[in-house]
PDB file of C-alpha atoms in Angstrom:
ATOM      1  CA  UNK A 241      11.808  -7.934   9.106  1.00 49.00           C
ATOM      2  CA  UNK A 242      11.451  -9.617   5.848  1.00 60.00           C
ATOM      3  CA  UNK A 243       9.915  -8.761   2.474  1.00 55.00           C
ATOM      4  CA  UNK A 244       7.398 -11.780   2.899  1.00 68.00           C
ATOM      5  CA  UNK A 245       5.699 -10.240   6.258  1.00 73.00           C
ATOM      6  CA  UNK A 246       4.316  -7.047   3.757  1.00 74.00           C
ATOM      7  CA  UNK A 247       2.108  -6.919   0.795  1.00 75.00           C
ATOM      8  CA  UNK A 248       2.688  -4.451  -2.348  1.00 77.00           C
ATOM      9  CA  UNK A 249       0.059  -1.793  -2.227  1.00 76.00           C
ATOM     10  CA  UNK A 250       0.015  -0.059  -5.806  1.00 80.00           C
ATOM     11  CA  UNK A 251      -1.854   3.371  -6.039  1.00 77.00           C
ATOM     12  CA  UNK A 252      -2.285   5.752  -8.822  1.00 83.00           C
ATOM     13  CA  UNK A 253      -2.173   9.790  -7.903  1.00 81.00           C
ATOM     14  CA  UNK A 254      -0.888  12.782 -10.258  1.00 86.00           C
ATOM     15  CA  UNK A 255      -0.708  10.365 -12.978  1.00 87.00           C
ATOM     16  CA  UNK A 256       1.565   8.196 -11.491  1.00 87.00           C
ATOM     17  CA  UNK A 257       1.535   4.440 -10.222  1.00 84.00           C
ATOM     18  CA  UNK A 258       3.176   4.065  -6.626  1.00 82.00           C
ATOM     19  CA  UNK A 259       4.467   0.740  -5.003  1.00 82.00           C
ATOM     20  CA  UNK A 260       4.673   1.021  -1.585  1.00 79.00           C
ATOM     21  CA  UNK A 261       5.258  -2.085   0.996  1.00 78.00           C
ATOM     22  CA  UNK A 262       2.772  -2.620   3.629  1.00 76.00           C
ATOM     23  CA  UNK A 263       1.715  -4.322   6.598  1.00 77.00           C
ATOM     24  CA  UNK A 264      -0.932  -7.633   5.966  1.00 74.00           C
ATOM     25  CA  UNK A 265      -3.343  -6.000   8.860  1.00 74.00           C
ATOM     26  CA  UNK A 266      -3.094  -2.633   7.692  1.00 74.00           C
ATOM     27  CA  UNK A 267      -4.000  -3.172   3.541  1.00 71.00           C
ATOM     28  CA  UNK A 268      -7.710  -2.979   3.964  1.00 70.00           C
ATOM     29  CA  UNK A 269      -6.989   0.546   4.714  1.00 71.00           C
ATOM     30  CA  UNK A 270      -5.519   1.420   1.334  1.00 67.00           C
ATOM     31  CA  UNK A 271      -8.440  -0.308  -0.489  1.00 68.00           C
ATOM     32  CA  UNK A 272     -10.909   1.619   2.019  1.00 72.00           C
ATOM     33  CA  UNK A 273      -8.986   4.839   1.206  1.00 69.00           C
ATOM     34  CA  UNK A 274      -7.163   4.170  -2.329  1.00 67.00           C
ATOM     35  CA  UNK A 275      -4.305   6.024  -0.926  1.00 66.00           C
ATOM     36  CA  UNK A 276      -1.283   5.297   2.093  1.00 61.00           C
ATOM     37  CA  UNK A 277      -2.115   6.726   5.616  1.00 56.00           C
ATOM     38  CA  UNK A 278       1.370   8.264   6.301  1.00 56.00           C
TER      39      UNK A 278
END
């Protein structure tokens, strides 16, 4: 597993910014939902 295989999803909640690695095929859920599904 290498860093290249996920994307950087960045979200803002509470007044803070969160980076969190994700999967190519799953990112159109955090731009659907503006937040992770976990």
């Amino acid at each position: 597993m290498s860093s290249k295989d996920y994307l950087i999803a960045r979200y803002e909640t509470g007044g803070k910014v969160f980076e969190i690695l994700v999967k190519p095929e799953l990112a159109f859920q955090y731009k659907e939902t503006g937040k992770p599904d976990i």
